[in-house]
Amino acid sequence: MTAATEQGHLAGPLSVSVANLCRRLQPQVSARTAAGFAEVMRRLGAPLQVAVAGRIKSGKSTLVNALIGRRVAPTDVGECTRLVTRFQYGTVDRIEVVFNDGRKQVLPFAPDGMIPAELGVDIAEVSHIEAYLTNAVLQGMTVIDTPGLGSLDAASVSRTEQLLGAAKHRADDEDEEGSDELDDTSRNAVAGAEAVLYVVTQGIRADDQQALAAFTAATASREAGPVNAIAVLNKADTIAPESVEGADGAEDPVWAAARILAEKQAATLKPRVADVLPVIGLIAESAESGGFTSADAEALRQLSTLDDDILDTMLLSADIFTSWECEVPSGTRLRLLEKLDLYGVRRAVTAIRAEPRITAGALRRTLLDASGLAAVRARLNVVFAARADGIKAAAALASVTALAHASGDPAERQRVHDAIEVLLAKPEAHQLRLLEALTLVASGAVDMPEDLVEEVLRVGSNADLGAQLGMPGRPRPELAAFALERAGWWRSFASFGATPAQSRVAHVVHRAYFLIWQQLREN
Ligand SMILES: Nc1nc2c(ncn2[C@@H]2O[C@H](COP(=O)(O)OP(=O)(O)OP(=O)(O)O)[C@@H](O)[C@H]2O)c(=O)[nH]1
Ligand SMILES: [Mg+2]
């Protein structure tokens, strides 16, 4: 493999520098470390690796399907829910089962287009599944579905923990002489996810916190958090509004309750995540993946003609909804429940009553809007896509450090350490400090006025210079003048009027503006 193909599409200048560092050091380190570096370079060129994690049955796979826009991950049952599955972009749809010994076996998708529920292989020997899809979303990120944490099955928990970087490194690393295969430590170091979409439901438990902590400690070279973790409160539709103070009486009490709960949970999960977004994964999946059909719309239209009282009674519980005597066949009603659940059915009926001639397509869009998926997508873009360079580079540097550490050769460790020091002094490495500042500000560890928080978050994205300055599409001279002005403002804020903690952040932001100004002047 040549350096050029290894580099693929690197996320930005910092990733390029880290890849160059790996390539330069490769001939100077042991064969085993060099193999690890090759893996780090390969991953730097790949899209951001986003793990969808959370407790068992929290709706992870459902959300994965909604994000990809295709029902491809099995939900509810089947042995695949106990395996890590990586959904990534490929030019041909295919499934590869990867075994613990490195062997691979190609499998076809099931007739319904999903990963088969049963693989027909010994699952104890399976490391994970690679699923390749020709899907535009996956060009921007690899989505990793994980088995539920807190499940009864120890093997699937350990698979997820390994992915999230929580697996304990083997203490008694017996050396396999002369082997240039990756040992467990190295494999863990390079295999971890770079960002996590954390799925919680109504109750947050201690192991939720632990999993997030383990992830943040393992993925970034420094203490990370809200920079590479997003949390969603899934199954928002199942929250009983009367159980949440302040939700009753709102126009949509269920969403009001979800918002209040999500805010409370954000306080609990701080500073691991900046905030928690409510979402209804099930409705999002049905609306986005073609699950919601015109036959469903027709059945809902029929239901909407029922008397209010009758419908209210039917919607009290799933049992009543399916067993009630009514024109719509009970099998059809069961199908509606599986796709939308009670809240979705009610939402759809309300939409039809408000606009009786609504088309099936418009109804689908209404349901999609009601699911909250758009906000999750938008946040993924801001938080992950725009910061991919910094996030990927930080993860790669953490891996490089771990690899050097695991080599057991002090000279090698020193060489790698020195190279990293040189890299950290370069202008593009300023992004790492900026990510750190973002973490402090977004998590509330450093208090800032709301408008300054927003500005820090904006500058900390690397979407494009105009967007970073909050003036997309403006001419360069105008952008340059603004960057210079803000650089000056943050410098004086750092010197006067700021607390010591604010001042440290302000220096970083000042330098960020200064670097943007330099870039604008150069070309
Ligand atoms: N009402 C409702 N049900 C949901 C929602 N999201 C998922 N579900 C249901 O919850 C069940 C579990 O969903 P999965 O997506 O399989 O959950 P998971 O976290 O992947 O489960 P494991 O992989 O087994 O840990 C399924 O029956 C889904 O239909 C939601 O937003 N609302
Ligand atoms: Mg699952």
PDB file of C-alpha atoms in Angstrom, residues 102-353:
ATOM      1  CA  GLY A 102      -8.999 -12.657  11.689  1.00  0.00           C
ATOM      2  CA  ARG A 103     -10.817 -14.957   9.251  1.00  0.00           C
ATOM      3  CA  LYS A 104     -13.628 -13.366   7.260  1.00  0.00           C
ATOM      4  CA  GLN A 105     -16.763 -14.831   5.748  1.00  0.00           C
ATOM      5  CA  VAL A 106     -19.008 -13.002   3.288  1.00  0.00           C
ATOM      6  CA  LEU A 107     -22.769 -13.336   3.784  1.00  0.00           C
ATOM      7  CA  PRO A 108     -25.713 -12.073   1.747  1.00  0.00           C
ATOM      8  CA  PHE A 109     -28.288  -9.714   3.231  1.00  0.00           C
ATOM      9  CA  ALA A 110     -31.573 -11.362   4.233  1.00  0.00           C
ATOM     10  CA  PRO A 111     -34.400 -11.104   1.652  1.00  0.00           C
ATOM     11  CA  ASP A 112     -35.878  -8.157   3.583  1.00  0.00           C
ATOM     12  CA  GLY A 113     -32.580  -6.275   3.158  1.00  0.00           C
ATOM     13  CA  MET A 114     -31.495  -6.722   6.753  1.00  0.00           C
ATOM     14  CA  ILE A 115     -28.531  -8.367   8.426  1.00  0.00           C
ATOM     15  CA  PRO A 116     -29.736 -11.957   8.923  1.00  0.00           C
ATOM     16  CA  ALA A 117     -31.016 -12.520  12.458  1.00  0.00           C
ATOM     17  CA  GLU A 118     -29.121 -15.820  12.623  1.00  0.00           C
ATOM     18  CA  LEU A 119     -25.707 -15.994  10.974  1.00  0.00           C
ATOM     19  CA  GLY A 120     -25.248 -19.756  10.804  1.00  0.00           C
ATOM     20  CA  VAL A 121     -21.794 -19.577  12.400  1.00  0.00           C
ATOM     21  CA  ASP A 122     -20.522 -20.099  15.945  1.00  0.00           C
ATOM     22  CA  ILE A 123     -21.170 -16.693  17.457  1.00  0.00           C
ATOM     23  CA  ALA A 124     -18.588 -17.237  20.206  1.00  0.00           C
ATOM     24  CA  GLU A 125     -15.902 -17.138  17.510  1.00  0.00           C
ATOM     25  CA  VAL A 126     -17.151 -13.897  15.945  1.00  0.00           C
ATOM     26  CA  SER A 127     -15.273 -10.668  16.604  1.00  0.00           C
ATOM     27  CA  HIS A 128     -17.722  -8.350  14.843  1.00  0.00           C
ATOM     28  CA  ILE A 129     -19.642  -7.740  11.617  1.00  0.00           C
ATOM     29  CA  GLU A 130     -18.655  -5.331   8.859  1.00  0.00           C
ATOM     30  CA  ALA A 131     -21.660  -4.214   6.801  1.00  0.00           C
ATOM     31  CA  TYR A 132     -20.893  -2.243   3.630  1.00  0.00           C
ATOM     32  CA  LEU A 133     -23.702  -0.158   2.131  1.00  0.00           C
ATOM     33  CA  THR A 134     -23.844   2.231  -0.813  1.00  0.00           C
ATOM     34  CA  ASN A 135     -25.353   4.909   1.366  1.00  0.00           C
ATOM     35  CA  ALA A 136     -24.605   8.626   1.249  1.00  0.00           C
ATOM     36  CA  VAL A 137     -24.845   9.119   5.020  1.00  0.00           C
ATOM     37  CA  LEU A 138     -22.081   6.567   5.510  1.00  0.00           C
ATOM     38  CA  GLN A 139     -19.673   8.526   3.322  1.00  0.00           C
ATOM     39  CA  GLY A 140     -19.520  11.037   6.158  1.00  0.00           C
ATOM     40  CA  MET A 141     -19.387   8.648   9.102  1.00  0.00           C
ATOM     41  CA  THR A 142     -19.215   4.985   9.977  1.00  0.00           C
ATOM     42  CA  VAL A 143     -22.081   4.054  12.293  1.00  0.00           C
ATOM     43  CA  ILE A 144     -21.347   1.306  14.789  1.00  0.00           C
ATOM     44  CA  ASP A 145     -24.228  -0.564  16.384  1.00  0.00           C
ATOM     45  CA  THR A 146     -23.361  -2.136  19.715  1.00  0.00           C
ATOM     46  CA  PRO A 147     -24.892  -4.775  22.000  1.00  0.00           C
ATOM     47  CA  GLY A 148     -26.550  -3.321  25.070  1.00  0.00           C
ATOM     48  CA  LEU A 149     -24.471  -2.506  28.093  1.00  0.00           C
ATOM     49  CA  GLY A 150     -25.987  -3.984  31.213  1.00  0.00           C
ATOM     50  CA  SER A 151     -27.217  -7.038  29.360  1.00  0.00           C
ATOM     51  CA  LEU A 152     -27.124 -10.416  31.067  1.00  0.00           C
ATOM     52  CA  ASP A 153     -24.793 -11.806  28.459  1.00  0.00           C
ATOM     53  CA  ALA A 154     -21.233 -11.097  29.584  1.00  0.00           C
ATOM     54  CA  ALA A 155     -19.687 -11.786  26.173  1.00  0.00           C
ATOM     55  CA  SER A 156     -21.704  -9.109  24.384  1.00  0.00           C
ATOM     56  CA  VAL A 157     -21.044  -6.580  27.142  1.00  0.00           C
ATOM     57  CA  SER A 158     -17.320  -7.141  26.808  1.00  0.00           C
ATOM     58  CA  ARG A 159     -17.552  -6.702  23.017  1.00  0.00           C
ATOM     59  CA  THR A 160     -19.102  -3.285  23.517  1.00  0.00           C
ATOM     60  CA  GLU A 161     -16.742  -2.296  26.291  1.00  0.00           C
ATOM     61  CA  GLN A 162     -13.801  -3.199  24.109  1.00  0.00           C
ATOM     62  CA  LEU A 163     -15.132  -0.988  21.352  1.00  0.00           C
ATOM     63  CA  LEU A 164     -15.716   1.869  23.734  1.00  0.00           C
ATOM     64  CA  GLY A 165     -12.209   1.512  25.062  1.00  0.00           C
ATOM     65  CA  ALA A 166     -13.302   0.302  28.466  1.00  0.00           C
ATOM     66  CA  ALA A 167     -11.788  -3.152  28.263  1.00  0.00           C
ATOM     67  CA  LYS A 168      -9.086  -3.761  30.817  1.00  0.00           C
ATOM     68  CA  HIS A 169      -5.711  -4.042  29.185  1.00  0.00           C
ATOM     69  CA  ARG A 170      -4.084  -7.365  29.874  1.00  0.00           C
ATOM     70  CA  ALA A 171      -1.628  -6.888  32.699  1.00  0.00           C
ATOM     71  CA  ASP A 172       0.474  -9.969  32.000  1.00  0.00           C
ATOM     72  CA  ASP A 173       1.342  -9.189  28.406  1.00  0.00           C
ATOM     73  CA  GLU A 174       3.351 -12.279  27.555  1.00  0.00           C
ATOM     74  CA  ASP A 175       5.375 -11.451  24.466  1.00  0.00           C
ATOM     75  CA  GLU A 176       4.890 -13.638  21.433  1.00  0.00           C
ATOM     76  CA  GLU A 177       8.473 -13.523  20.217  1.00  0.00           C
ATOM     77  CA  GLY A 178       9.084 -11.935  16.811  1.00  0.00           C
ATOM     78  CA  SER A 179       5.410 -11.610  15.945  1.00  0.00           C
ATOM     79  CA  ASP A 180       4.348  -8.433  14.182  1.00  0.00           C
ATOM     80  CA  GLU A 181       0.687  -9.157  14.813  1.00  0.00           C
ATOM     81  CA  LEU A 182      -1.157  -6.720  17.004  1.00  0.00           C
ATOM     82  CA  ASP A 183      -1.475  -7.842  20.599  1.00  0.00           C
ATOM     83  CA  ASP A 184      -4.622  -7.166  22.614  1.00  0.00           C
ATOM     84  CA  THR A 185      -3.410  -3.870  24.028  1.00  0.00           C
ATOM     85  CA  SER A 186      -2.648  -2.452  20.611  1.00  0.00           C
ATOM     86  CA  ARG A 187      -5.822  -3.790  19.121  1.00  0.00           C
ATOM     87  CA  ASN A 188      -7.823  -2.064  21.826  1.00  0.00           C
ATOM     88  CA  ALA A 189      -5.912   1.129  21.362  1.00  0.00           C
ATOM     89  CA  VAL A 190      -6.603   1.353  17.660  1.00  0.00           C
ATOM     90  CA  ALA A 191     -10.041  -0.242  17.505  1.00  0.00           C
ATOM     91  CA  GLY A 192     -11.950   2.116  19.753  1.00  0.00           C
ATOM     92  CA  ALA A 193     -14.679   4.359  18.441  1.00  0.00           C
ATOM     93  CA  GLU A 194     -13.871   8.042  17.990  1.00  0.00           C
ATOM     94  CA  ALA A 195     -17.229   9.460  18.935  1.00  0.00           C
ATOM     95  CA  VAL A 196     -20.296   8.116  20.656  1.00  0.00           C
ATOM     96  CA  LEU A 197     -24.003   8.664  20.297  1.00  0.00           C
ATOM     97  CA  TYR A 198     -25.255   7.667  23.689  1.00  0.00           C
ATOM     98  CA  VAL A 199     -28.816   6.369  23.931  1.00  0.00           C
ATOM     99  CA  VAL A 200     -30.577   6.668  27.254  1.00  0.00           C
ATOM    100  CA  THR A 201     -34.216   6.176  28.161  1.00  0.00           C
ATOM    101  CA  GLN A 202     -36.288   7.578  30.982  1.00  0.00           C
ATOM    102  CA  GLY A 203     -34.096   6.402  33.870  1.00  0.00           C
ATOM    103  CA  ILE A 204     -30.338   6.986  33.892  1.00  0.00           C
ATOM    104  CA  ARG A 205     -28.346   4.493  35.889  1.00  0.00           C
ATOM    105  CA  ALA A 206     -24.888   4.413  37.341  1.00  0.00           C
ATOM    106  CA  ASP A 207     -23.545   2.127  34.598  1.00  0.00           C
ATOM    107  CA  ASP A 208     -24.607   4.674  31.955  1.00  0.00           C
ATOM    108  CA  GLN A 209     -22.267   7.155  33.598  1.00  0.00           C
ATOM    109  CA  GLN A 210     -19.490   4.576  33.884  1.00  0.00           C
ATOM    110  CA  ALA A 211     -19.646   3.627  30.223  1.00  0.00           C
ATOM    111  CA  LEU A 212     -19.435   7.240  29.139  1.00  0.00           C
ATOM    112  CA  ALA A 213     -16.548   7.910  31.495  1.00  0.00           C
ATOM    113  CA  ALA A 214     -14.628   4.894  30.206  1.00  0.00           C
ATOM    114  CA  PHE A 215     -15.207   5.997  26.650  1.00  0.00           C
ATOM    115  CA  THR A 216     -14.011   9.551  27.159  1.00  0.00           C
ATOM    116  CA  ALA A 217     -10.957   8.415  29.092  1.00  0.00           C
ATOM    117  CA  ALA A 218      -9.944   5.976  26.373  1.00  0.00           C
ATOM    118  CA  THR A 219     -10.606   7.851  23.154  1.00  0.00           C
ATOM    119  CA  ALA A 220      -8.873  11.178  23.444  1.00  0.00           C
ATOM    120  CA  SER A 221      -5.332  12.008  24.407  1.00  0.00           C
ATOM    121  CA  ARG A 222      -6.709  14.414  26.965  1.00  0.00           C
ATOM    122  CA  GLU A 223      -9.888  14.420  28.992  1.00  0.00           C
ATOM    123  CA  ALA A 224     -12.613  14.724  26.371  1.00  0.00           C
ATOM    124  CA  GLY A 225     -16.364  14.707  26.645  1.00  0.00           C
ATOM    125  CA  PRO A 226     -18.983  16.883  25.026  1.00  0.00           C
ATOM    126  CA  VAL A 227     -16.673  17.281  22.065  1.00  0.00           C
ATOM    127  CA  ASN A 228     -17.139  13.687  20.977  1.00  0.00           C
ATOM    128  CA  ALA A 229     -20.229  12.461  22.788  1.00  0.00           C
ATOM    129  CA  ILE A 230     -23.865  13.223  22.099  1.00  0.00           C
ATOM    130  CA  ALA A 231     -26.718  11.845  24.161  1.00  0.00           C
ATOM    131  CA  VAL A 232     -30.304  11.250  23.132  1.00  0.00           C
ATOM    132  CA  LEU A 233     -33.284  10.524  25.333  1.00  0.00           C
ATOM    133  CA  ASN A 234     -34.939   7.835  23.236  1.00  0.00           C
ATOM    134  CA  LYS A 235     -38.498   6.502  23.451  1.00  0.00           C
ATOM    135  CA  ALA A 236     -39.673   9.998  24.305  1.00  0.00           C
ATOM    136  CA  ASP A 237     -43.136   8.833  23.248  1.00  0.00           C
ATOM    137  CA  THR A 238     -43.369   6.421  26.186  1.00  0.00           C
ATOM    138  CA  ILE A 239     -42.872   9.058  28.883  1.00  0.00           C
ATOM    139  CA  ALA A 240     -45.996   9.553  30.995  1.00  0.00           C
ATOM    140  CA  PRO A 241     -46.505  13.342  31.185  1.00  0.00           C
ATOM    141  CA  GLU A 242     -48.188  13.101  34.588  1.00  0.00           C
ATOM    142  CA  SER A 243     -44.936  11.645  35.983  1.00  0.00           C
ATOM    143  CA  VAL A 244     -43.042  14.811  35.061  1.00  0.00           C
ATOM    144  CA  GLU A 245     -43.682  18.040  36.880  1.00  0.00           C
ATOM    145  CA  GLY A 246     -44.498  20.980  34.624  1.00  0.00           C
ATOM    146  CA  ALA A 247     -45.502  18.936  31.554  1.00  0.00           C
ATOM    147  CA  ASP A 248     -49.257  18.748  32.052  1.00  0.00           C
ATOM    148  CA  GLY A 249     -51.258  21.390  30.249  1.00  0.00           C
ATOM    149  CA  ALA A 250     -48.686  21.887  27.476  1.00  0.00           C
ATOM    150  CA  GLU A 251     -49.912  21.643  23.890  1.00  0.00           C
ATOM    151  CA  ASP A 252     -48.048  18.378  23.474  1.00  0.00           C
ATOM    152  CA  PRO A 253     -47.564  17.115  27.053  1.00  0.00           C
ATOM    153  CA  VAL A 254     -45.477  14.132  25.934  1.00  0.00           C
ATOM    154  CA  TRP A 255     -42.844  16.273  24.185  1.00  0.00           C
ATOM    155  CA  ALA A 256     -42.970  18.834  26.979  1.00  0.00           C
ATOM    156  CA  ALA A 257     -42.257  16.038  29.464  1.00  0.00           C
ATOM    157  CA  ALA A 258     -39.478  14.689  27.253  1.00  0.00           C
ATOM    158  CA  ARG A 259     -37.816  18.109  27.084  1.00  0.00           C
ATOM    159  CA  ILE A 260     -37.962  18.589  30.848  1.00  0.00           C
ATOM    160  CA  LEU A 261     -36.607  15.093  31.485  1.00  0.00           C
ATOM    161  CA  ALA A 262     -33.857  15.511  28.891  1.00  0.00           C
ATOM    162  CA  GLU A 263     -32.703  18.678  30.602  1.00  0.00           C
ATOM    163  CA  LYS A 264     -32.588  16.926  33.970  1.00  0.00           C
ATOM    164  CA  GLN A 265     -30.601  14.075  32.471  1.00  0.00           C
ATOM    165  CA  ALA A 266     -28.178  16.521  30.887  1.00  0.00           C
ATOM    166  CA  ALA A 267     -27.411  17.827  34.363  1.00  0.00           C
ATOM    167  CA  THR A 268     -26.738  14.243  35.519  1.00  0.00           C
ATOM    168  CA  LEU A 269     -24.509  13.369  32.570  1.00  0.00           C
ATOM    169  CA  LYS A 270     -22.518  16.594  32.644  1.00  0.00           C
ATOM    170  CA  PRO A 271     -19.707  17.085  31.778  1.00  0.00           C
ATOM    171  CA  ARG A 272     -19.680  13.941  29.661  1.00  0.00           C
ATOM    172  CA  VAL A 273     -22.184  15.359  27.215  1.00  0.00           C
ATOM    173  CA  ALA A 274     -23.165  18.943  26.507  1.00  0.00           C
ATOM    174  CA  ASP A 275     -26.863  18.164  26.411  1.00  0.00           C
ATOM    175  CA  VAL A 276     -29.443  15.457  25.842  1.00  0.00           C
ATOM    176  CA  LEU A 277     -31.788  15.547  22.829  1.00  0.00           C
ATOM    177  CA  PRO A 278     -35.203  13.892  23.070  1.00  0.00           C
ATOM    178  CA  VAL A 279     -36.044  11.607  20.140  1.00  0.00           C
ATOM    179  CA  ILE A 280     -38.553   8.934  19.139  1.00  0.00           C
ATOM    180  CA  GLY A 281     -36.347   6.440  17.346  1.00  0.00           C
ATOM    181  CA  LEU A 282     -39.192   4.142  16.373  1.00  0.00           C
ATOM    182  CA  ILE A 283     -41.143   6.809  14.493  1.00  0.00           C
ATOM    183  CA  ALA A 284     -37.932   8.142  12.945  1.00  0.00           C
ATOM    184  CA  GLU A 285     -37.049   4.657  11.714  1.00  0.00           C
ATOM    185  CA  SER A 286     -40.492   4.044  10.197  1.00  0.00           C
ATOM    186  CA  ALA A 287     -40.602   7.453   8.525  1.00  0.00           C
ATOM    187  CA  GLU A 288     -37.021   7.366   7.212  1.00  0.00           C
ATOM    188  CA  SER A 289     -36.570   3.777   6.093  1.00  0.00           C
ATOM    189  CA  GLY A 290     -39.651   3.202   3.973  1.00  0.00           C
ATOM    190  CA  GLY A 291     -41.356   1.311   6.797  1.00  0.00           C
ATOM    191  CA  PHE A 292     -44.310   3.677   6.764  1.00  0.00           C
ATOM    192  CA  THR A 293     -46.429   2.836   3.701  1.00  0.00           C
ATOM    193  CA  SER A 294     -49.500   4.254   1.993  1.00  0.00           C
ATOM    194  CA  ALA A 295     -51.449   1.266   3.332  1.00  0.00           C
ATOM    195  CA  ASP A 296     -50.534   2.443   6.830  1.00  0.00           C
ATOM    196  CA  ALA A 297     -51.685   5.951   5.950  1.00  0.00           C
ATOM    197  CA  GLU A 298     -54.980   4.513   4.698  1.00  0.00           C
ATOM    198  CA  ALA A 299     -55.550   2.552   7.915  1.00  0.00           C
ATOM    199  CA  LEU A 300     -54.840   5.678   9.954  1.00  0.00           C
ATOM    200  CA  ARG A 301     -57.296   7.615   7.811  1.00  0.00           C
ATOM    201  CA  GLN A 302     -59.970   5.052   8.676  1.00  0.00           C
ATOM    202  CA  LEU A 303     -59.129   5.286  12.376  1.00  0.00           C
ATOM    203  CA  SER A 304     -59.382   9.077  12.239  1.00  0.00           C
ATOM    204  CA  THR A 305     -63.094   8.807  11.423  1.00  0.00           C
ATOM    205  CA  LEU A 306     -63.847   7.069  14.743  1.00  0.00           C
ATOM    206  CA  ASP A 307     -65.548   8.967  17.559  1.00  0.00           C
ATOM    207  CA  ASP A 308     -63.198  10.857  19.856  1.00  0.00           C
ATOM    208  CA  ASP A 309     -64.303   8.873  22.894  1.00  0.00           C
ATOM    209  CA  ILE A 310     -63.754   5.540  21.216  1.00  0.00           C
ATOM    210  CA  LEU A 311     -60.350   6.504  19.892  1.00  0.00           C
ATOM    211  CA  ASP A 312     -59.288   7.884  23.272  1.00  0.00           C
ATOM    212  CA  THR A 313     -60.254   4.609  24.892  1.00  0.00           C
ATOM    213  CA  MET A 314     -58.457   2.549  22.250  1.00  0.00           C
ATOM    214  CA  LEU A 315     -55.282   4.567  22.659  1.00  0.00           C
ATOM    215  CA  LEU A 316     -55.145   3.894  26.402  1.00  0.00           C
ATOM    216  CA  SER A 317     -53.035   0.775  25.912  1.00  0.00           C
ATOM    217  CA  ALA A 318     -51.629  -1.485  23.223  1.00  0.00           C
ATOM    218  CA  ASP A 319     -53.919  -4.306  24.336  1.00  0.00           C
ATOM    219  CA  ILE A 320     -57.077  -2.257  24.045  1.00  0.00           C
ATOM    220  CA  PHE A 321     -55.914  -0.755  20.759  1.00  0.00           C
ATOM    221  CA  THR A 322     -55.494  -4.136  19.081  1.00  0.00           C
ATOM    222  CA  SER A 323     -58.407  -6.026  20.695  1.00  0.00           C
ATOM    223  CA  TRP A 324     -61.149  -3.377  20.328  1.00  0.00           C
ATOM    224  CA  GLU A 325     -63.951  -4.185  17.878  1.00  0.00           C
ATOM    225  CA  CYS A 326     -63.383  -1.955  14.886  1.00  0.00           C
ATOM    226  CA  GLU A 327     -63.407  -1.866  11.073  1.00  0.00           C
ATOM    227  CA  VAL A 328     -59.642  -1.764  10.726  1.00  0.00           C
ATOM    228  CA  PRO A 329     -58.433  -5.379  11.008  1.00  0.00           C
ATOM    229  CA  SER A 330     -56.585  -6.040  14.248  1.00  0.00           C
ATOM    230  CA  GLY A 331     -53.546  -7.341  12.327  1.00  0.00           C
ATOM    231  CA  THR A 332     -53.308  -3.957  10.627  1.00  0.00           C
ATOM    232  CA  ARG A 333     -53.578  -2.220  13.973  1.00  0.00           C
ATOM    233  CA  LEU A 334     -50.797  -4.403  15.358  1.00  0.00           C
ATOM    234  CA  ARG A 335     -48.629  -3.388  12.412  1.00  0.00           C
ATOM    235  CA  LEU A 336     -49.345   0.287  13.098  1.00  0.00           C
ATOM    236  CA  LEU A 337     -48.306  -0.197  16.713  1.00  0.00           C
ATOM    237  CA  GLU A 338     -45.063  -1.882  15.697  1.00  0.00           C
ATOM    238  CA  LYS A 339     -44.224   1.015  13.408  1.00  0.00           C
ATOM    239  CA  LEU A 340     -45.514   4.009  15.370  1.00  0.00           C
ATOM    240  CA  ASP A 341     -46.630   2.878  18.814  1.00  0.00           C
ATOM    241  CA  LEU A 342     -49.607   4.584  20.487  1.00  0.00           C
ATOM    242  CA  TYR A 343     -48.171   8.091  20.452  1.00  0.00           C
ATOM    243  CA  GLY A 344     -47.372   7.918  16.736  1.00  0.00           C
ATOM    244  CA  VAL A 345     -50.851   6.668  15.918  1.00  0.00           C
ATOM    245  CA  ARG A 346     -52.360   9.535  17.874  1.00  0.00           C
ATOM    246  CA  ARG A 347     -50.050  12.063  16.197  1.00  0.00           C
ATOM    247  CA  ALA A 348     -50.989  10.739  12.758  1.00  0.00           C
ATOM    248  CA  VAL A 349     -54.717  10.786  13.482  1.00  0.00           C
ATOM    249  CA  THR A 350     -54.453  14.367  14.761  1.00  0.00           C
ATOM    250  CA  ALA A 351     -52.625  15.372  11.578  1.00  0.00           C
ATOM    251  CA  ILE A 352     -55.262  13.728   9.373  1.00  0.00           C
ATOM    252  CA  ARG A 353     -58.109  15.384  11.276  1.00  0.00           C
TER     253      ARG A 353
END
